[in-house]
Short mmCIF file of C-alpha atoms and ligand atoms in Angstrom, two decimals:
data_model
loop_
_atom_site.label_atom_id
_atom_site.label_comp_id
_atom_site.label_asym_id
_atom_site.label_seq_id
_atom_site.Cartn_x
_atom_site.Cartn_y
_atom_site.Cartn_z
CA MET A 1 110.21 72.75 79.73
CA ALA A 2 111.76 70.36 82.20
CA GLY A 3 110.01 72.33 84.88
CA VAL A 4 106.62 71.68 83.36
CA TYR A 5 107.29 67.98 83.63
CA ARG A 6 108.38 68.36 87.18
CA ALA A 7 105.17 70.27 87.86
CA LEU A 8 103.22 67.52 86.19
CA GLY A 9 105.10 64.85 88.14
CA ARG A 10 105.74 62.76 85.04
CA ALA A 11 108.76 61.84 82.95
CA PRO A 12 109.47 63.97 79.87
CA ASP A 13 108.42 62.26 76.68
CA ALA A 14 109.21 63.52 73.20
CA ALA A 15 105.74 63.29 71.69
CA HIS A 16 104.20 65.08 74.58
CA LEU A 17 106.89 67.75 74.59
CA ALA A 18 106.18 68.42 70.93
CA HIS A 19 102.51 68.74 71.70
CA LEU A 20 103.10 71.05 74.61
CA SER A 21 105.55 73.16 72.68
CA THR A 22 103.09 73.59 69.81
CA ALA A 23 100.38 74.61 72.21
CA ILE A 24 102.63 77.18 73.88
CA ARG A 25 103.65 78.54 70.51
CA ARG A 26 99.99 78.89 69.64
CA VAL A 27 99.64 81.18 72.62
CA LEU A 28 102.76 83.09 71.67
CA ASP A 29 101.46 83.52 68.15
CA HIS A 30 98.30 84.96 69.54
CA GLN A 31 100.16 87.47 71.71
CA PRO A 32 103.85 87.22 70.97
CA ARG A 33 105.20 90.14 72.96
CA THR A 34 103.63 90.60 76.31
CA PRO A 35 104.32 87.33 78.06
CA TRP A 36 108.07 87.48 77.50
CA SER A 37 108.29 91.09 78.46
CA LEU A 38 106.58 90.12 81.67
CA LEU A 39 109.03 87.28 82.08
CA ARG A 40 111.95 89.61 81.59
CA ARG A 41 110.51 92.06 84.05
CA ALA A 42 109.97 89.39 86.63
CA VAL A 43 113.42 87.94 86.19
CA GLU A 44 115.29 91.20 85.84
CA ALA A 45 113.62 92.61 88.91
CA GLN A 46 115.27 89.87 90.89
CA GLY A 47 118.68 90.64 89.41
CA LEU A 48 118.86 87.24 87.78
CA LEU A 49 119.41 88.35 84.20
CA THR A 50 122.22 90.10 82.38
CA GLY A 51 121.84 91.65 78.90
CA ARG A 52 123.14 88.44 77.38
CA ASP A 53 120.46 86.49 79.24
CA SER A 54 117.74 88.81 77.96
CA GLU A 55 118.94 88.01 74.47
CA LEU A 56 118.78 84.33 75.30
CA LEU A 57 115.22 84.72 76.41
CA GLU A 58 114.37 86.48 73.19
CA ARG A 59 115.79 83.54 71.25
CA LEU A 60 113.94 81.19 73.57
CA ARG A 61 110.74 82.90 72.57
CA ARG A 62 111.40 82.22 68.91
CA ALA A 63 112.93 78.77 69.28
CA ASP A 64 111.51 75.44 68.23
CA HIS A 65 111.34 72.83 70.95
CA ASP A 66 114.75 71.22 70.46
CA GLU A 67 116.47 74.54 70.54
CA LEU A 68 114.20 75.49 73.41
CA ALA A 69 115.44 72.66 75.60
CA GLN A 70 119.03 73.55 74.75
CA LEU A 71 118.58 77.24 75.50
CA TYR A 72 116.71 76.52 78.67
CA ARG A 73 119.75 74.74 80.03
CA ARG A 74 121.87 77.83 79.35
CA LEU A 75 119.68 80.16 81.40
CA PRO A 76 120.99 81.15 84.82
CA ALA A 77 119.76 78.89 87.60
CA GLY A 78 117.59 81.64 89.05
CA ALA A 79 115.77 82.20 85.78
CA ARG A 80 115.23 78.47 85.36
CA ALA A 81 113.87 78.33 88.87
CA LEU A 82 111.39 81.07 88.06
CA ILE A 83 110.17 79.18 85.03
CA ARG A 84 110.05 75.95 87.02
CA GLN A 85 108.02 77.49 89.80
CA GLY A 86 105.50 78.61 87.24
CA GLN A 87 105.90 82.24 88.24
CA HIS A 88 104.62 84.93 85.91
CA PRO A 89 105.07 83.58 82.40
CA LEU A 90 103.86 80.05 82.77
CA ARG A 91 101.10 80.97 85.09
CA HIS A 92 99.77 83.53 82.69
CA ARG A 93 99.56 80.84 80.09
CA VAL A 94 97.58 78.47 82.20
CA ALA A 95 94.90 81.00 83.03
CA ASP A 96 92.88 78.83 80.74
CA GLU A 97 94.49 75.43 80.50
CA ASP A 98 92.81 74.74 77.17
CA VAL A 99 95.03 77.42 75.70
CA LEU A 100 98.21 75.91 77.00
CA LEU A 101 97.54 72.30 76.32
CA GLY A 102 95.17 72.22 73.41
CA ALA A 103 91.66 70.97 73.91
CA ASP A 104 92.60 67.47 72.74
CA LEU A 105 94.92 66.65 75.65
CA GLU A 106 93.53 64.36 78.27
CA ARG A 107 91.31 66.17 80.69
CA HIS A 108 93.01 64.94 83.85
CA LEU A 109 96.38 66.18 82.67
CA ALA A 110 94.98 69.65 82.15
CA THR A 111 93.30 69.59 85.52
CA ASP A 112 96.47 68.45 87.24
CA LEU A 113 98.51 71.19 85.63
CA VAL A 114 96.20 73.92 86.80
CA ASP A 115 95.97 72.24 90.17
CA THR A 116 99.74 72.28 90.43
CA LEU A 117 99.95 75.89 89.41
CA LEU A 118 96.98 77.24 91.36
CA PRO A 119 98.68 80.16 93.04
CA ASP A 120 98.93 79.87 96.78
CA SER A 121 102.57 79.54 97.67
CA PRO A 122 103.96 82.31 99.90
CA GLU A 123 107.00 83.05 97.71
CA ASP A 124 104.58 84.14 94.97
CA ALA A 125 102.89 86.62 97.28
CA LEU A 126 102.83 89.91 95.43
CA VAL A 127 99.65 91.96 95.44
CA PRO A 128 98.72 93.65 98.71
CA LEU A 129 95.05 93.29 99.63
CA GLY A 130 94.11 96.93 99.11
CA ARG A 131 95.58 97.08 95.63
CA ALA A 132 94.05 93.71 94.73
CA TRP A 133 90.67 95.09 95.71
CA MET A 134 91.13 98.21 93.59
CA GLN A 135 92.30 96.16 90.62
CA ALA A 136 89.35 93.80 90.86
CA LYS A 137 87.00 96.77 90.94
CA GLN A 138 88.68 98.39 87.95
CA ALA A 139 88.77 95.15 85.95
CA ARG A 140 85.06 94.57 86.49
CA LYS A 141 84.30 98.09 85.33
CA GLU A 142 86.47 97.91 82.23
CA LEU A 143 85.52 94.38 81.22
CA GLY A 144 81.86 95.17 81.77
CA ALA A 145 82.22 98.14 79.45
CA ALA A 146 84.17 96.08 76.88
CA ALA A 147 82.06 92.92 76.79
CA GLY A 148 78.83 93.79 78.56
CA ALA A 149 78.16 93.08 82.23
CA PRO A 150 78.02 89.35 82.97
CA ASP A 151 75.13 87.99 85.08
CA ALA A 152 77.36 88.07 88.12
CA TRP A 153 80.93 88.73 89.19
CA HIS A 154 82.66 86.80 91.93
CA ILE A 155 86.00 87.54 93.49
CA VAL A 156 88.02 84.37 94.04
CA GLY A 157 91.59 83.53 95.02
CA GLY A 158 93.52 85.25 97.78
CA LEU A 159 91.43 88.40 97.66
CA ARG A 160 88.34 86.41 98.58
CA ARG A 161 90.19 84.66 101.39
CA THR A 162 91.45 88.05 102.73
CA ASP A 163 95.05 87.03 102.19
CA PRO A 164 97.10 90.13 103.10
CA VAL A 165 99.02 89.57 99.83
CA SER A 166 98.07 87.44 96.82
CA PRO A 167 99.97 86.27 93.75
CA ASP A 168 97.33 87.66 91.43
CA VAL A 169 93.79 88.93 91.27
CA ALA A 170 91.25 86.34 90.14
CA LEU A 171 87.61 86.87 89.15
CA LEU A 172 84.74 84.75 87.89
CA ALA A 173 82.36 86.19 85.31
CA VAL A 174 79.13 84.18 85.31
CA THR A 175 77.33 84.22 81.98
CA ALA A 176 75.20 81.88 79.87
CA GLU A 177 77.72 82.23 77.03
CA PRO A 178 81.22 82.25 78.49
CA GLU A 179 83.04 81.69 75.18
CA THR A 180 81.27 84.56 73.45
CA TRP A 181 81.73 86.85 76.42
CA ALA A 182 85.44 86.08 76.73
CA ARG A 183 85.97 86.56 73.00
CA ARG A 184 84.14 89.89 73.09
CA ALA A 185 86.24 91.06 76.03
CA ALA A 186 89.46 89.86 74.37
CA ASP A 187 88.65 91.63 71.12
CA ALA A 188 87.89 94.87 72.90
CA LEU A 189 91.00 94.94 75.09
CA PRO A 190 94.12 96.74 73.88
CA ARG A 191 96.86 94.31 72.79
CA ASP A 192 99.36 95.44 75.38
CA VAL A 193 96.89 94.79 78.14
CA LEU A 194 95.68 91.38 77.08
CA VAL A 195 98.19 88.66 77.89
CA VAL A 196 96.24 85.54 77.07
CA ALA A 197 92.72 84.97 75.83
CA GLY A 198 91.42 81.44 76.09
CA HIS A 199 88.16 79.86 75.03
CA ARG A 200 86.59 81.24 78.14
CA GLY A 201 89.25 82.97 80.12
CA LEU A 202 91.44 86.04 80.04
CA ALA A 203 94.69 86.98 81.67
CA ILE A 204 95.32 90.68 81.77
CA ALA A 205 98.59 92.44 82.45
CA ALA A 206 97.72 94.92 85.13
CA ASP A 207 100.87 96.66 86.18
CA PRO A 208 102.69 94.77 87.55
CA GLU A 209 100.53 91.80 88.50
CA PRO A 210 98.16 89.75 86.38
CA ILE A 211 94.40 89.74 86.65
CA VAL A 212 92.88 86.42 85.71
CA VAL A 213 89.23 86.25 84.68
CA HIS A 214 87.44 82.95 84.21
CA ALA A 215 84.14 83.12 82.35
CA ILE A 216 81.81 80.36 83.49
CA ARG A 217 78.25 79.14 83.02
CA PRO A 218 75.83 79.62 85.91
CA GLU A 219 75.59 75.87 86.52
CA ALA A 220 79.36 75.73 87.06
CA ALA A 221 79.36 78.56 89.61
CA ALA A 222 79.46 76.47 92.81
CA SER A 223 82.35 74.27 91.68
CA SER A 224 84.25 77.13 90.10
CA LEU A 225 83.89 79.24 93.23
CA VAL A 226 85.38 76.49 95.38
CA TRP A 227 88.00 75.61 92.77
CA TYR A 228 89.31 79.08 92.07
CA THR A 229 89.01 80.34 95.63
CA GLY A 230 91.48 77.63 96.62
CA PRO A 231 93.94 77.33 98.12
CA ARG A 232 94.99 74.36 96.13
CA ALA A 233 95.67 72.12 99.11
CA HIS A 234 92.05 72.58 100.17
CA VAL A 235 90.78 71.82 96.66
CA ARG A 236 92.98 68.73 96.56
CA GLU A 237 91.49 67.50 99.83
CA LEU A 238 87.96 68.12 98.58
CA LYS A 239 88.75 66.20 95.39
CA ALA A 240 89.97 63.26 97.45
CA ARG A 241 86.88 63.41 99.63
CA ALA A 242 84.63 63.53 96.54
CA HIS A 243 86.48 60.52 95.15
CA GLY A 244 85.84 58.62 98.38
CA LEU A 245 82.12 59.31 97.96
CA GLY A 246 82.08 58.07 94.37
CA LEU A 247 82.05 61.62 92.96
CA GLU A 248 84.44 63.68 90.88
CA LEU A 249 85.13 67.35 91.61
CA THR A 250 86.33 69.45 88.67
CA ARG A 251 86.51 73.19 88.14
CA ASP A 252 83.13 73.01 86.35
CA ALA A 253 81.10 70.49 88.25
CA LEU A 254 80.65 67.87 90.89
CA ARG A 255 79.91 64.70 88.93
CA ARG A 256 78.56 61.27 89.60
CA GLY A 257 79.58 59.23 86.58
CA GLU A 258 78.50 61.21 83.54
CA HIS A 259 76.02 63.37 85.43
CA ASP A 260 76.71 66.80 86.82
CA LEU A 261 74.99 67.23 90.17
CA VAL A 262 72.79 70.30 90.38
CA LEU A 263 74.30 72.64 92.97
CA ALA A 264 72.53 75.82 94.02
CA ASP A 265 75.63 77.25 95.68
CA GLU A 266 78.85 76.41 97.52
CA LEU A 267 76.87 75.37 100.58
CA ALA A 268 75.18 72.71 98.45
CA LEU A 269 78.54 71.52 97.15
CA TYR A 270 79.94 71.08 100.66
CA ALA A 271 76.71 69.37 101.69
CA ARG A 272 77.12 66.86 98.84
CA LEU A 273 80.56 66.15 100.26
CA GLU A 274 78.86 65.62 103.64
CA LEU A 275 80.51 68.69 105.09
CA PRO A 276 79.25 71.93 106.61
CA PHE A 277 80.07 75.10 104.65
CA ILE A 278 83.71 75.98 105.27
CA PRO A 279 84.24 79.76 105.51
CA VAL A 280 86.71 80.95 102.89
CA GLU A 281 89.03 82.45 105.50
CA LEU A 282 89.54 79.03 107.11
CA ARG A 283 90.29 77.15 103.91
CA SER A 284 94.04 77.79 104.18
CA ARG A 285 94.20 75.88 107.47
CA PRO A 286 95.58 72.38 107.18
CA GLU A 287 93.28 71.06 109.90
CA VAL A 288 90.07 72.58 108.56
CA LEU A 289 88.60 69.41 107.05
CA ASP A 290 89.03 67.57 110.36
CA LEU A 291 87.24 70.41 112.16
CA ALA A 292 84.46 70.32 109.56
CA VAL A 293 84.05 66.54 109.80
CA SER A 294 83.94 66.63 113.60
CA GLY A 295 81.52 69.58 113.60
CA THR A 296 83.94 71.82 115.49
CA LEU A 297 84.47 74.68 113.02
CA PRO A 298 84.66 77.93 115.00
CA GLU A 299 81.76 80.31 114.62
CA LEU A 300 83.59 83.26 113.15
CA VAL A 301 83.01 86.91 113.89
CA ASP A 302 81.11 88.58 111.07
CA VAL A 303 80.97 92.14 109.73
CA ALA A 304 77.35 92.30 110.87
CA ASP A 305 78.51 91.67 114.47
CA ILE A 306 80.53 94.88 114.57
CA GLN A 307 78.71 97.53 116.60
CA GLY A 308 81.22 100.33 116.32
CA ASP A 309 84.48 101.50 114.81
CA LEU A 310 86.96 102.99 117.29
CA HIS A 311 89.73 104.26 115.02
CA MET A 312 89.27 106.84 112.25
CA HIS A 313 90.66 110.19 111.16
CA THR A 314 89.10 113.49 110.09
CA VAL A 315 90.27 116.85 108.73
CA TYR A 316 91.50 117.60 112.26
CA SER A 317 94.52 115.52 111.26
CA ASP A 318 95.25 113.75 107.96
CA GLY A 319 91.73 112.50 107.24
CA ARG A 320 89.89 113.81 104.18
CA ASP A 321 86.42 114.21 105.68
CA SER A 322 84.78 116.22 108.43
CA VAL A 323 83.51 114.82 111.72
CA ALA A 324 79.97 115.01 110.32
CA GLY A 325 81.08 113.14 107.17
CA MET A 326 82.54 110.28 109.18
CA VAL A 327 79.48 110.18 111.44
CA HIS A 328 77.16 110.03 108.45
CA ALA A 329 79.15 107.14 106.92
CA SER A 330 79.26 105.26 110.23
CA ARG A 331 75.49 105.57 110.64
CA ALA A 332 75.01 104.29 107.10
CA LEU A 333 77.00 101.18 108.08
CA GLY A 334 74.61 100.62 110.98
CA TYR A 335 77.14 101.29 113.75
CA ARG A 336 75.82 102.16 117.21
CA TYR A 337 78.99 104.01 118.19
CA MET A 338 82.25 105.31 116.79
CA ALA A 339 85.38 107.12 117.91
CA ILE A 340 87.10 110.03 116.21
CA THR A 341 90.82 109.46 116.80
CA ASP A 342 93.02 111.99 115.06
CA HIS A 343 96.82 112.01 115.15
CA SER A 344 98.57 113.66 118.08
CA PRO A 345 100.99 116.64 117.80
CA THR A 346 104.26 114.75 117.20
CA ALA A 347 102.88 112.23 114.69
CA ARG A 348 104.54 112.28 111.30
CA ALA A 349 101.17 112.54 109.59
CA SER A 350 100.71 115.25 106.95
CA ARG A 351 98.47 117.11 109.44
CA VAL A 352 98.13 116.60 113.17
CA LEU A 353 95.72 117.56 115.92
CA THR A 354 97.31 120.28 118.06
CA LEU A 355 96.44 120.54 121.73
CA GLU A 356 94.51 123.78 121.11
CA ARG A 357 92.42 122.10 118.42
CA ILE A 358 91.33 119.25 120.72
CA ALA A 359 88.90 121.63 122.46
CA ALA A 360 87.59 122.90 119.12
CA GLN A 361 87.06 119.33 117.98
CA ALA A 362 85.19 118.55 121.22
CA GLU A 363 82.81 121.43 120.47
CA GLU A 364 82.27 120.25 116.92
CA ILE A 365 81.59 116.69 118.07
CA ALA A 366 79.07 118.00 120.61
CA ALA A 367 77.26 119.87 117.84
CA VAL A 368 77.16 116.76 115.60
CA ARG A 369 75.94 114.64 118.54
CA ALA A 370 72.87 116.84 118.80
CA LEU A 371 72.07 116.10 115.13
CA ALA A 372 72.77 112.36 115.30
CA PRO A 373 71.24 111.04 118.50
CA ASP A 374 71.10 107.46 117.17
CA ILE A 375 74.85 106.95 117.30
CA THR A 376 77.28 107.50 120.18
CA ILE A 377 80.24 109.60 119.08
CA LEU A 378 83.30 109.15 121.25
CA GLN A 379 86.14 111.63 121.16
CA GLY A 380 89.47 109.87 121.19
CA ILE A 381 92.99 110.37 119.93
CA GLU A 382 95.75 108.29 118.33
CA CYS A 383 98.73 109.27 120.46
CA ASP A 384 102.28 108.77 119.25
CA ILE A 385 104.46 106.78 121.61
CA GLN A 386 107.62 108.76 122.27
CA GLU A 387 111.17 107.50 122.22
CA ASP A 388 111.10 106.84 125.98
CA GLY A 389 107.66 105.22 125.92
CA SER A 390 105.81 108.33 127.14
CA LEU A 391 102.96 110.03 125.27
CA ASP A 392 102.96 113.43 123.54
CA VAL A 393 99.70 114.63 125.12
CA PRO A 394 99.49 115.51 128.85
CA ASP A 395 97.33 113.30 131.07
CA SER A 396 95.17 116.30 131.99
CA VAL A 397 94.06 116.43 128.32
CA LEU A 398 93.82 112.66 127.79
CA GLU A 399 91.57 112.14 130.78
CA ARG A 400 88.92 114.38 129.24
CA LEU A 401 88.74 112.10 126.18
CA ASP A 402 86.51 109.02 125.91
CA ILE A 403 89.19 106.65 124.64
CA VAL A 404 92.95 106.81 124.00
CA LEU A 405 94.77 104.90 121.29
CA ALA A 406 98.57 104.72 121.27
CA SER A 407 100.81 103.83 118.39
CA MET A 408 104.33 103.82 117.07
CA HIS A 409 104.71 105.05 113.54
CA GLU A 410 108.45 104.31 113.46
CA SER A 411 110.98 102.52 115.65
CA PHE A 412 113.69 105.20 116.07
CA GLY A 413 115.92 102.38 114.81
CA HIS A 414 115.42 100.61 118.11
CA SER A 415 116.05 96.94 118.74
CA PRO A 416 113.01 94.70 119.28
CA ALA A 417 113.81 94.54 123.00
CA ARG A 418 113.81 98.35 123.23
CA ILE A 419 110.54 98.64 121.29
CA LEU A 420 108.98 96.11 123.64
CA GLN A 421 110.13 98.20 126.62
CA ARG A 422 108.43 101.26 125.15
CA TYR A 423 105.26 99.25 124.60
CA GLU A 424 105.38 97.89 128.14
CA ARG A 425 105.63 101.37 129.58
CA VAL A 426 102.71 102.63 127.54
CA LEU A 427 100.58 99.57 128.35
CA ARG A 428 100.91 100.39 132.04
CA HIS A 429 99.68 103.94 131.45
CA PRO A 430 96.17 104.04 132.99
CA LEU A 431 94.83 106.30 130.23
CA VAL A 432 95.91 104.14 127.28
CA ASN A 433 93.18 101.78 126.06
CA VAL A 434 94.33 100.49 122.69
CA ILE A 435 97.63 99.73 120.96
CA THR A 436 97.00 100.31 117.26
CA HIS A 437 98.75 98.38 114.45
CA PRO A 438 101.12 96.82 117.03
CA ALA A 439 103.61 95.21 114.60
CA ASN A 440 103.85 98.27 112.33
CA ARG A 441 104.03 96.06 109.29
CA ALA A 442 103.22 96.97 105.69
CA PRO A 443 101.98 93.99 103.68
CA GLY A 444 104.26 93.22 100.76
CA ARG A 445 106.82 95.83 101.91
CA LEU A 446 107.76 95.60 105.58
CA PRO A 447 107.47 92.53 107.76
CA GLY A 448 106.96 94.60 110.92
CA TYR A 449 108.69 94.46 114.28
CA ALA A 450 110.17 91.14 115.33
CA LEU A 451 109.03 91.51 118.93
CA ALA A 452 108.45 88.93 121.62
CA PHE A 453 104.73 89.41 120.93
CA ALA A 454 103.64 86.91 123.56
CA ARG A 455 105.03 89.27 126.21
CA LEU A 456 103.28 92.26 124.65
CA PHE A 457 99.95 90.38 124.61
CA GLU A 458 100.41 89.12 128.18
CA GLU A 459 100.97 92.68 129.36
CA ALA A 460 97.94 93.86 127.34
CA ALA A 461 95.81 91.16 128.98
CA ARG A 462 97.16 91.98 132.44
CA THR A 463 96.61 95.73 132.13
CA GLY A 464 93.24 95.54 130.35
CA THR A 465 94.51 97.21 127.17
CA ALA A 466 93.24 96.18 123.75
CA VAL A 467 95.43 95.31 120.78
CA GLU A 468 94.04 96.17 117.40
CA ILE A 469 93.45 94.44 114.10
CA ASP A 470 93.79 97.44 111.81
CA GLY A 471 91.99 96.99 108.47
CA ALA A 472 93.76 99.79 106.59
CA PRO A 473 95.44 98.20 103.55
CA GLY A 474 98.78 99.77 104.49
CA HIS A 475 98.67 98.09 107.91
CA LEU A 476 96.52 94.90 108.04
CA ASP A 477 98.06 94.56 111.46
CA LEU A 478 97.82 92.43 113.61
CA ASP A 479 98.16 89.79 110.94
CA PRO A 480 96.18 86.58 111.48
CA PRO A 481 98.83 84.45 113.24
CA LEU A 482 99.56 87.27 115.71
CA ALA A 483 95.86 87.98 116.26
CA GLU A 484 95.37 84.31 117.01
CA LEU A 485 98.23 84.40 119.53
CA ALA A 486 96.78 87.52 121.16
CA ALA A 487 93.39 85.82 121.51
CA ALA A 488 94.94 82.66 122.92
CA ILE A 489 96.78 84.73 125.55
CA GLY A 490 93.57 86.57 126.40
CA ALA A 491 94.48 90.08 125.24
CA PRO A 492 91.37 92.13 124.44
CA LEU A 493 91.05 92.58 120.65
CA LEU A 494 89.48 95.32 118.57
CA VAL A 495 88.86 95.38 114.81
CA ASP A 496 89.04 98.91 113.41
CA SER A 497 89.12 100.59 110.02
CA ASP A 498 91.80 103.26 110.74
CA CYS A 499 89.99 105.02 107.95
CA HIS A 500 90.93 108.39 106.45
CA MET A 501 88.02 108.67 103.96
CA ALA A 502 84.32 108.22 104.68
CA GLU A 503 83.63 106.00 101.68
CA ARG A 504 86.31 103.51 102.73
CA LEU A 505 85.01 102.93 106.27
CA GLY A 506 83.07 99.85 105.27
CA ARG A 507 85.73 98.33 103.05
CA GLN A 508 88.52 98.69 105.60
CA MET A 509 86.33 97.24 108.33
CA ARG A 510 85.64 94.28 106.03
CA PHE A 511 89.38 93.78 105.55
CA GLY A 512 89.89 93.91 109.32
CA VAL A 513 87.08 91.44 109.98
CA GLY A 514 88.48 89.22 107.21
CA LEU A 515 91.80 89.11 109.08
CA ALA A 516 89.99 88.35 112.33
CA ARG A 517 88.22 85.47 110.56
CA ARG A 518 91.55 84.22 109.21
CA ALA A 519 92.65 84.19 112.85
CA ALA A 520 89.54 82.06 113.63
CA LEU A 521 88.25 84.71 116.05
CA THR A 522 84.71 84.44 117.31
CA LYS A 523 82.33 87.29 118.04
CA ARG A 524 82.98 86.93 121.77
CA GLN A 525 86.71 87.55 121.24
CA VAL A 526 86.24 90.92 119.54
CA LEU A 527 85.53 93.79 121.92
CA ASN A 528 83.70 96.06 119.48
CA THR A 529 81.01 93.47 118.80
CA ARG A 530 79.70 94.61 122.20
CA ASP A 531 77.66 97.71 122.97
CA VAL A 532 79.04 101.10 123.89
CA ASN A 533 78.48 100.49 127.61
CA ALA A 534 80.92 97.61 127.41
CA ILE A 535 83.45 99.90 125.72
CA ARG A 536 82.97 102.57 128.41
CA ALA A 537 83.32 99.92 131.13
CA PHE A 538 86.50 98.70 129.49
CA VAL A 539 87.98 102.22 129.52
CA SER A 540 86.93 103.06 133.07
CA ALA A 541 88.15 99.74 134.49
CA LYS A 542 91.69 100.61 133.45
CA ARG A 543 91.43 104.24 134.54
CA GLU A 544 90.25 103.15 137.97
CA GLY A 545 92.83 100.37 138.24
CA ARG A 546 90.23 97.59 138.32
CA PRO A 547 90.79 94.31 136.46
CA TRP A 548 88.71 94.01 133.31
CA GLN A 549 86.70 90.86 132.85
CA ALA A 550 85.99 89.63 129.33
ZN1 LIG B 1 98.47 104.89 113.00
ZN1 LIG B 2 95.23 105.84 112.55
#
């Protein structure tokens, strides 16, 4: 409990503690088992609990507040820290602050608590983007079936900001009757799935991360979107700005005195704060309000700017769909060009493109070209970089292809310096046009190579080789800080899907563009916002040893 006071920034006081404790017990009475099992899981996973400690927690669950305070002190420091930080258990309970605090507590206290616990701290980062997306999709489907489809769904939180990992998945359900809708959904959900049901909110235990759904009225949508999209530092700054203008920003409304201002959308909310609309991907930047005030927000690259996708796989390697299937999906997305880039012979993919099959694939692509004259289909390859920095496909084969991608799918246990040497050799290869997923990171699992990336990007710029922002959920690489560094150094940048299934082409490109936007990239800085002639010129400049001009 001490941690709650620390979070609130106020001194513990007995009457308030009693109040808080009662309110928490009310939640526990509603759903006594799940929250603590989640707590145990969270704590045990970090090796912070012994069997004795688990028992302690069980007693903690049943304790009254005096005993609670006593038991709390006996928990290991790590477990106390988890509770203090408002990791899983407390955060679940503040999905709807009315539940935690009781509706009769002062409004500002409730607001401050949620503000304090709005999840955006990096140590909470848990759900990789791809899984967050799947969970949001599944939750919408199941809740829609359980409670009826709301008027609208909005994704908020880290998923909306294209954070590579988020602490949880958060959604808004817009409906004229949020309380009724939330109650209906809560009643329909199985007990072991529902963690907390509030007056108008739900927290759901999706394994292993929570999904938080806030049901809101349509007139609250603009404020709620800004509020729950976060991150909390941005919301705090907007609140301060509102205050300076004689307004009050809450999760439900922008108010002047007793009156809620009518806001058509987020744009209108920012306008009331005398600001231009701030793109969600920039809201995590500390300097963003200054940029907005001075009218110098960058004009970010948009999905609609993308003219082609230069990295995807088919049944010729480990993709699921045929060349025609990928072409059909690319046309549906409005692309003007695309490249088929299957894995080379030594890749550790489940299937690879053998040298003999490259000719067969060329024939198949030619046949599909005849049927799809409105899109340019490039034949490329994703070549594995060998241990000595050479490629596993002879130049005589590569030079017949339209574009060559090169990648490492492992490090051979090499030091960063050695990996960089391999990259430098491959960058100087006149037939290599793109380095894919350069850091080889896996969001939430592997941090990726700790290279001197500035040197890699300088060499990419010097040799006219692109580095890629790969939108596949398992890569999301380059990550935004590295993409920003690459752009600052002047390395050509591509955003690709690295897609293995036709129906995911669009989604993975959106992830990639989201990362590019997080990196504050403009359309001009992304090579595949240009037409196919620019791509061909880019490839031939390197092949002919001419410098490439952006
Ligand atoms: Zn790859
Ligand atoms: Zn690939």
